[in-house]
PDB file of C-alpha atoms in Angstrom:
ATOM      1  CA  MET A   1      -0.237  -0.055  -0.195  1.00  0.00           C
ATOM      2  CA  VAL A   2       1.183   3.510  -0.839  1.00  0.00           C
ATOM      3  CA  LYS A   3       0.071   6.308   0.650  1.00  0.00           C
ATOM      4  CA  ILE A   4       1.232  10.155  -0.879  1.00  0.00           C
ATOM      5  CA  ILE A   5       0.817  13.274   1.030  1.00  0.00           C
ATOM      6  CA  GLN A   6       2.715  16.846   0.281  1.00  0.00           C
ATOM      7  CA  GLU A   7       3.704  18.142   3.218  1.00  0.00           C
ATOM      8  CA  LYS A   8       6.257  21.475   3.517  1.00  0.00           C
ATOM      9  CA  THR A   9       7.566  20.365   7.305  1.00  0.00           C
ATOM     10  CA  SER A  10       8.858  17.439   8.630  1.00  0.00           C
ATOM     11  CA  PRO A  11       6.104  14.393   8.855  1.00  0.00           C
ATOM     12  CA  GLN A  12       4.909  12.921  11.919  1.00  0.00           C
ATOM     13  CA  SER A  13       5.462   9.038  12.549  1.00  0.00           C
ATOM     14  CA  LYS A  14       1.332   7.622  11.765  1.00  0.00           C
ATOM     15  CA  LYS A  15      -0.139   4.788  13.148  1.00  0.00           C
ATOM     16  CA  GLY A  16      -0.018   1.479  11.082  1.00  0.00           C
ATOM     17  CA  VAL A  17       2.435   3.055   8.198  1.00  0.00           C
ATOM     18  CA  ASP A  18       6.096   1.157   8.406  1.00  0.00           C
ATOM     19  CA  MET A  19       7.861   3.802   6.855  1.00  0.00           C
ATOM     20  CA  GLN A  20       7.808   7.258   5.811  1.00  0.00           C
ATOM     21  CA  LEU A  21       9.424   8.319   2.565  1.00  0.00           C
ATOM     22  CA  LEU A  22      10.937  11.640   2.375  1.00  0.00           C
ATOM     23  CA  VAL A  23      10.653  13.193  -1.052  1.00  0.00           C
ATOM     24  CA  GLY A  24      13.407  15.857  -2.211  1.00  0.00           C
ATOM     25  CA  MET A  25      11.634  16.916  -5.803  1.00  0.00           C
ATOM     26  CA  GLU A  26      14.260  18.476  -7.996  1.00  0.00           C
ATOM     27  CA  ASN A  27      12.916  20.465 -11.235  1.00  0.00           C
ATOM     28  CA  GLY A  28      14.851  21.015 -14.052  1.00  0.00           C
ATOM     29  CA  ALA A  29      17.360  18.344 -13.543  1.00  0.00           C
ATOM     30  CA  ASP A  30      18.814  17.794 -17.186  1.00  0.00           C
ATOM     31  CA  GLY A  31      15.470  19.390 -18.256  1.00  0.00           C
ATOM     32  CA  ARG A  32      12.994  17.113 -16.398  1.00  0.00           C
ATOM     33  CA  PRO A  33      11.575  16.616 -12.634  1.00  0.00           C
ATOM     34  CA  LEU A  34      13.424  13.872 -10.593  1.00  0.00           C
ATOM     35  CA  ALA A  35      12.104  12.628  -7.278  1.00  0.00           C
ATOM     36  CA  TRP A  36      14.923  11.570  -4.808  1.00  0.00           C
ATOM     37  CA  ALA A  37      14.065   9.047  -1.856  1.00  0.00           C
ATOM     38  CA  LEU A  38      15.976  11.660   0.565  1.00  0.00           C
ATOM     39  CA  ASP A  39      17.284   8.756   2.902  1.00  0.00           C
ATOM     40  CA  HIS A  40      17.751   6.162   0.181  1.00  0.00           C
ATOM     41  CA  PRO A  41      20.583   7.335  -1.535  1.00  0.00           C
ATOM     42  CA  GLY A  42      20.267   5.545  -5.227  1.00  0.00           C
ATOM     43  CA  CYS A  43      16.292   5.575  -5.338  1.00  0.00           C
ATOM     44  CA  TYR A  44      14.864   7.986  -7.563  1.00  0.00           C
ATOM     45  CA  ALA A  45      12.317   8.340 -10.147  1.00  0.00           C
ATOM     46  CA  TYR A  46      11.594  11.008 -12.996  1.00  0.00           C
ATOM     47  CA  GLY A  47       8.359  12.093 -14.553  1.00  0.00           C
ATOM     48  CA  ALA A  48       6.637  14.107 -17.198  1.00  0.00           C
ATOM     49  CA  ASP A  49       5.751  16.663 -14.166  1.00  0.00           C
ATOM     50  CA  SER A  50       6.745  17.007 -10.615  1.00  0.00           C
ATOM     51  CA  ALA A  51       3.466  15.063  -9.582  1.00  0.00           C
ATOM     52  CA  GLU A  52       4.092  11.951 -11.827  1.00  0.00           C
ATOM     53  CA  ALA A  53       7.544  11.956 -10.573  1.00  0.00           C
ATOM     54  CA  VAL A  54       6.496  11.407  -7.132  1.00  0.00           C
ATOM     55  CA  VAL A  55       3.621   9.030  -8.135  1.00  0.00           C
ATOM     56  CA  ASN A  56       6.701   7.345  -9.766  1.00  0.00           C
ATOM     57  CA  LEU A  57       8.679   6.817  -6.753  1.00  0.00           C
ATOM     58  CA  ALA A  58       6.769   4.783  -4.703  1.00  0.00           C
ATOM     59  CA  PRO A  59       6.696   1.669  -7.606  1.00  0.00           C
ATOM     60  CA  ALA A  60      10.741   3.028  -7.851  1.00  0.00           C
ATOM     61  CA  PHE A  61      11.432   2.216  -3.955  1.00  0.00           C
ATOM     62  CA  LEU A  62       9.850  -1.272  -4.629  1.00  0.00           C
ATOM     63  CA  ALA A  63      11.939  -1.879  -6.694  1.00  0.00           C
ATOM     64  CA  PHE A  64      14.870  -0.406  -5.105  1.00  0.00           C
ATOM     65  CA  LYS A  65      13.902  -2.271  -2.409  1.00  0.00           C
ATOM     66  CA  ALA A  66      13.768  -5.989  -4.255  1.00  0.00           C
ATOM     67  CA  TRP A  67      17.544  -5.244  -5.754  1.00  0.00           C
ATOM     68  CA  ILE A  68      19.050  -4.511  -2.703  1.00  0.00           C
ATOM     69  CA  GLY A  69      17.741  -7.802  -1.455  1.00  0.00           C
ATOM     70  CA  ARG A  70      19.258  -9.350  -4.539  1.00  0.00           C
ATOM     71  CA  HIS A  71      22.430  -8.341  -3.581  1.00  0.00           C
ATOM     72  CA  THR A  72      22.568  -9.114  -0.137  1.00  0.00           C
ATOM     73  CA  ARG A  73      20.651 -11.281   2.737  1.00  0.00           C
ATOM     74  CA  GLU A  74      20.639  -8.528   4.840  1.00  0.00           C
ATOM     75  CA  ASN A  75      18.546  -6.463   2.954  1.00  0.00           C
ATOM     76  CA  TRP A  76      17.504  -3.803   5.466  1.00  0.00           C
ATOM     77  CA  LEU A  77      14.430  -2.626   3.862  1.00  0.00           C
ATOM     78  CA  ALA A  78      13.211  -5.886   4.022  1.00  0.00           C
ATOM     79  CA  ASP A  79      10.510  -5.774   6.711  1.00  0.00           C
ATOM     80  CA  ILE A  80       8.928  -2.547   5.096  1.00  0.00           C
ATOM     81  CA  ARG A  81       5.300  -3.090   3.940  1.00  0.00           C
ATOM     82  CA  ASP A  82       3.466   0.243   3.806  1.00  0.00           C
ATOM     83  CA  VAL A  83       5.259   2.996   2.273  1.00  0.00           C
ATOM     84  CA  ASP A  84       3.950   6.613   3.647  1.00  0.00           C
ATOM     85  CA  VAL A  85       5.212   8.954   0.560  1.00  0.00           C
ATOM     86  CA  HIS A  86       5.874  12.523   1.985  1.00  0.00           C
ATOM     87  CA  LEU A  87       6.928  15.535  -0.732  1.00  0.00           C
ATOM     88  CA  SER A  88       9.256  17.550   1.790  1.00  0.00           C
ATOM     89  CA  GLU A  89      11.654  19.423  -0.293  1.00  0.00           C
ATOM     90  CA  VAL A  90      11.239  21.178  -3.590  1.00  0.00           C
ATOM     91  CA  TRP A  91      14.839  22.446  -5.407  1.00  0.00           C
ATOM     92  CA  GLU A  92      14.424  24.442  -8.465  1.00  0.00           C
ATOM     93  CA  VAL A  93      17.720  23.751 -10.866  1.00  0.00           C
ATOM     94  CA  TYR A  94      19.343  26.876 -12.239  1.00  0.00           C
ATOM     95  CA  ASN A  95      22.785  27.634 -13.995  1.00  0.00           C
ATOM     96  CA  ILE A  96      25.560  30.217 -13.088  1.00  0.00           C
ATOM     97  CA  ASP A  97      28.102  31.848 -14.802  1.00  0.00           C
ATOM     98  CA  GLU A  98      31.872  31.914 -14.640  1.00  0.00           C
ATOM     99  CA  ASN A  99      31.672  34.171 -11.959  1.00  0.00           C
ATOM    100  CA  TYR A 100      28.682  32.163 -10.094  1.00  0.00           C
ATOM    101  CA  ASN A 101      26.109  34.564 -11.132  1.00  0.00           C
ATOM    102  CA  ALA A 102      22.426  33.002 -11.472  1.00  0.00           C
ATOM    103  CA  THR A 103      21.499  33.280 -15.696  1.00  0.00           C
ATOM    104  CA  PRO A 104      19.486  31.318 -17.576  1.00  0.00           C
ATOM    105  CA  ASP A 105      22.146  30.408 -20.185  1.00  0.00           C
ATOM    106  CA  GLY A 106      25.061  29.798 -17.836  1.00  0.00           C
ATOM    107  CA  SER A 107      27.618  26.984 -18.111  1.00  0.00           C
ATOM    108  CA  TYR A 108      27.123  25.276 -15.226  1.00  0.00           C
ATOM    109  CA  GLU A 109      23.975  23.774 -13.949  1.00  0.00           C
ATOM    110  CA  VAL A 110      23.410  23.442  -9.974  1.00  0.00           C
ATOM    111  CA  ASN A 111      21.858  20.543  -9.064  1.00  0.00           C
ATOM    112  CA  ALA A 112      19.907  19.811  -5.499  1.00  0.00           C
ATOM    113  CA  TRP A 113      21.356  20.782  -2.225  1.00  0.00           C
ATOM    114  CA  PHE A 114      18.507  19.872  -0.147  1.00  0.00           C
ATOM    115  CA  ARG A 115      18.132  20.422   3.629  1.00  0.00           C
ATOM    116  CA  HIS A 116      18.230  17.058   4.449  1.00  0.00           C
ATOM    117  CA  ASP A 117      21.643  16.780   2.971  1.00  0.00           C
ATOM    118  CA  TRP A 118      23.021  18.973   5.557  1.00  0.00           C
ATOM    119  CA  LYS A 119      22.510  16.060   8.296  1.00  0.00           C
ATOM    120  CA  PRO A 120      25.660  14.555   9.319  1.00  0.00           C
ATOM    121  CA  VAL A 121      26.086  10.631   8.167  1.00  0.00           C
ATOM    122  CA  THR A 122      25.919   7.581  10.147  1.00  0.00           C
ATOM    123  CA  ARG A 123      28.535   4.964  10.435  1.00  0.00           C
ATOM    124  CA  LEU A 124      25.418   2.971   9.397  1.00  0.00           C
ATOM    125  CA  ASP A 125      24.819   5.744   6.467  1.00  0.00           C
ATOM    126  CA  VAL A 126      28.310   5.314   5.370  1.00  0.00           C
ATOM    127  CA  ARG A 127      28.267   1.331   5.492  1.00  0.00           C
ATOM    128  CA  ARG A 128      25.033   1.115   3.677  1.00  0.00           C
ATOM    129  CA  GLY A 129      25.964   4.132   1.082  1.00  0.00           C
ATOM    130  CA  LEU A 130      29.427   1.917   0.602  1.00  0.00           C
ATOM    131  CA  GLN A 131      27.224  -1.127  -0.132  1.00  0.00           C
ATOM    132  CA  VAL A 132      25.054   0.529  -2.834  1.00  0.00           C
ATOM    133  CA  LEU A 133      28.022   1.922  -4.674  1.00  0.00           C
ATOM    134  CA  ALA A 134      29.219  -1.463  -4.543  1.00  0.00           C
ATOM    135  CA  PHE A 135      26.018  -3.347  -5.519  1.00  0.00           C
ATOM    136  CA  SER A 136      25.879  -0.749  -8.709  1.00  0.00           C
ATOM    137  CA  ARG A 137      29.323  -1.047  -9.576  1.00  0.00           C
ATOM    138  CA  ALA A 138      28.630  -4.609 -10.059  1.00  0.00           C
ATOM    139  CA  ASP A 139      25.944  -4.316 -12.004  1.00  0.00           C
ATOM    140  CA  LEU A 140      27.338  -1.719 -14.077  1.00  0.00           C
ATOM    141  CA  LEU A 141      30.467  -3.497 -14.820  1.00  0.00           C
ATOM    142  CA  GLU A 142      28.397  -6.694 -15.666  1.00  0.00           C
ATOM    143  CA  LEU A 143      26.434  -4.756 -18.526  1.00  0.00           C
ATOM    144  CA  VAL A 144      29.554  -3.633 -20.302  1.00  0.00           C
ATOM    145  CA  GLN A 145      31.719  -6.740 -19.749  1.00  0.00           C
ATOM    146  CA  GLY A 146      32.974  -7.897 -23.033  1.00  0.00           C
ATOM    147  CA  LEU A 147      31.400  -4.761 -25.277  1.00  0.00           C
ATOM    148  CA  PRO A 148      33.731  -3.593 -27.982  1.00  0.00           C
ATOM    149  CA  ASP A 149      35.118  -0.488 -27.893  1.00  0.00           C
ATOM    150  CA  GLU A 150      33.313   0.989 -31.123  1.00  0.00           C
ATOM    151  CA  ILE A 151      29.679   0.202 -28.540  1.00  0.00           C
ATOM    152  CA  LEU A 152      31.437   1.745 -25.810  1.00  0.00           C
ATOM    153  CA  ASP A 153      32.296   5.297 -27.638  1.00  0.00           C
ATOM    154  CA  ARG A 154      29.268   5.257 -29.896  1.00  0.00           C
ATOM    155  CA  THR A 155      27.545   8.679 -29.140  1.00  0.00           C
ATOM    156  CA  TYR A 156      23.546   8.475 -29.601  1.00  0.00           C
ATOM    157  CA  PRO A 157      21.301  11.566 -30.080  1.00  0.00           C
ATOM    158  CA  ARG A 158      20.487  13.203 -27.402  1.00  0.00           C
ATOM    159  CA  GLU A 159      22.961  11.864 -25.142  1.00  0.00           C
ATOM    160  CA  ARG A 160      25.523  13.819 -23.336  1.00  0.00           C
ATOM    161  CA  TRP A 161      28.033  10.947 -23.580  1.00  0.00           C
ATOM    162  CA  SER A 162      28.790   7.702 -24.973  1.00  0.00           C
ATOM    163  CA  ILE A 163      28.834   4.341 -22.657  1.00  0.00           C
ATOM    164  CA  ARG A 164      32.335   5.243 -22.109  1.00  0.00           C
ATOM    165  CA  GLY A 165      31.893   8.512 -21.336  1.00  0.00           C
ATOM    166  CA  VAL A 166      29.192   7.676 -18.752  1.00  0.00           C
ATOM    167  CA  MET A 167      31.320   5.015 -17.150  1.00  0.00           C
ATOM    168  CA  GLY A 168      34.263   7.547 -16.879  1.00  0.00           C
ATOM    169  CA  HIS A 169      31.629  10.092 -15.002  1.00  0.00           C
ATOM    170  CA  ILE A 170      30.326   7.191 -12.856  1.00  0.00           C
ATOM    171  CA  ALA A 171      34.403   6.618 -11.847  1.00  0.00           C
ATOM    172  CA  LYS A 172      34.857  10.380 -11.377  1.00  0.00           C
ATOM    173  CA  ALA A 173      31.765  10.769  -9.178  1.00  0.00           C
ATOM    174  CA  GLU A 174      32.494   7.472  -6.956  1.00  0.00           C
ATOM    175  CA  TRP A 175      36.080   8.469  -6.208  1.00  0.00           C
ATOM    176  CA  TRP A 176      34.855  11.923  -5.385  1.00  0.00           C
ATOM    177  CA  TYR A 177      32.435  10.305  -3.006  1.00  0.00           C
ATOM    178  CA  MET A 178      34.860   7.907  -1.477  1.00  0.00           C
ATOM    179  CA  ASP A 179      37.319  10.931  -1.035  1.00  0.00           C
ATOM    180  CA  ARG A 180      35.021  12.206   0.940  1.00  0.00           C
ATOM    181  CA  LEU A 181      34.519   9.290   3.339  1.00  0.00           C
ATOM    182  CA  GLU A 182      38.216   9.196   3.215  1.00  0.00           C
ATOM    183  CA  GLN A 183      38.193   5.968   0.981  1.00  0.00           C
ATOM    184  CA  ALA A 184      39.403   7.508  -1.997  1.00  0.00           C
ATOM    185  CA  GLY A 185      42.172   4.761  -1.871  1.00  0.00           C
ATOM    186  CA  VAL A 186      40.039   1.671  -2.356  1.00  0.00           C
ATOM    187  CA  ALA A 187      38.143   3.445  -5.210  1.00  0.00           C
ATOM    188  CA  SER A 188      41.174   4.255  -7.176  1.00  0.00           C
ATOM    189  CA  GLN A 189      41.041   0.031  -7.416  1.00  0.00           C
ATOM    190  CA  GLN A 190      38.090  -0.649  -8.472  1.00  0.00           C
ATOM    191  CA  PRO A 191      37.606  -1.873 -12.206  1.00  0.00           C
ATOM    192  CA  ALA A 192      35.694   1.137 -13.338  1.00  0.00           C
ATOM    193  CA  ARG A 193      38.449   3.201 -13.318  1.00  0.00           C
ATOM    194  CA  LYS A 194      39.642   1.759 -17.102  1.00  0.00           C
ATOM    195  CA  TYR A 195      36.583   3.550 -18.386  1.00  0.00           C
ATOM    196  CA  ILE A 196      37.960   6.734 -17.348  1.00  0.00           C
TER     197      ILE A 196
END
């Protein structure tokens, strides 16, 4: 069962609801709305508009829960049955120029930085985040294993990067995250590094 409730403040627990899914709405990410499950890094959904993105997040969360379960017997989401979806924050993406001035034709897109993101992470948050990164990396490497260079380097209409470009971006982003967790030495030894 999924309930969708829009609130501007932090929701209070409701009796009978197993979990509240706090949603951060990022409007304009690559030109479209993106709903983030704030307490579950890696869980998100797009939509044609913000409302559809929020609605799409509930089934995306259930798929995320199943995906975690396929990767570990210690699925920290396994016992969740009912999800109460709360839209807690909205971010409007904007662009800046080289002088950090907000301008519609700026070359740099400023993506979501929700108030929820300011919270300090716990050791458990870090452990689970590292697991999600490892699960994602394993799935991605399995998908591209054996692809020839001409496929890895092919570009596609309306796509920013080739497959190799996406892999390189992911490897750099993973290193950046790991560096912030003082784990960059571990990240530099991962197989995805060969795609940079």
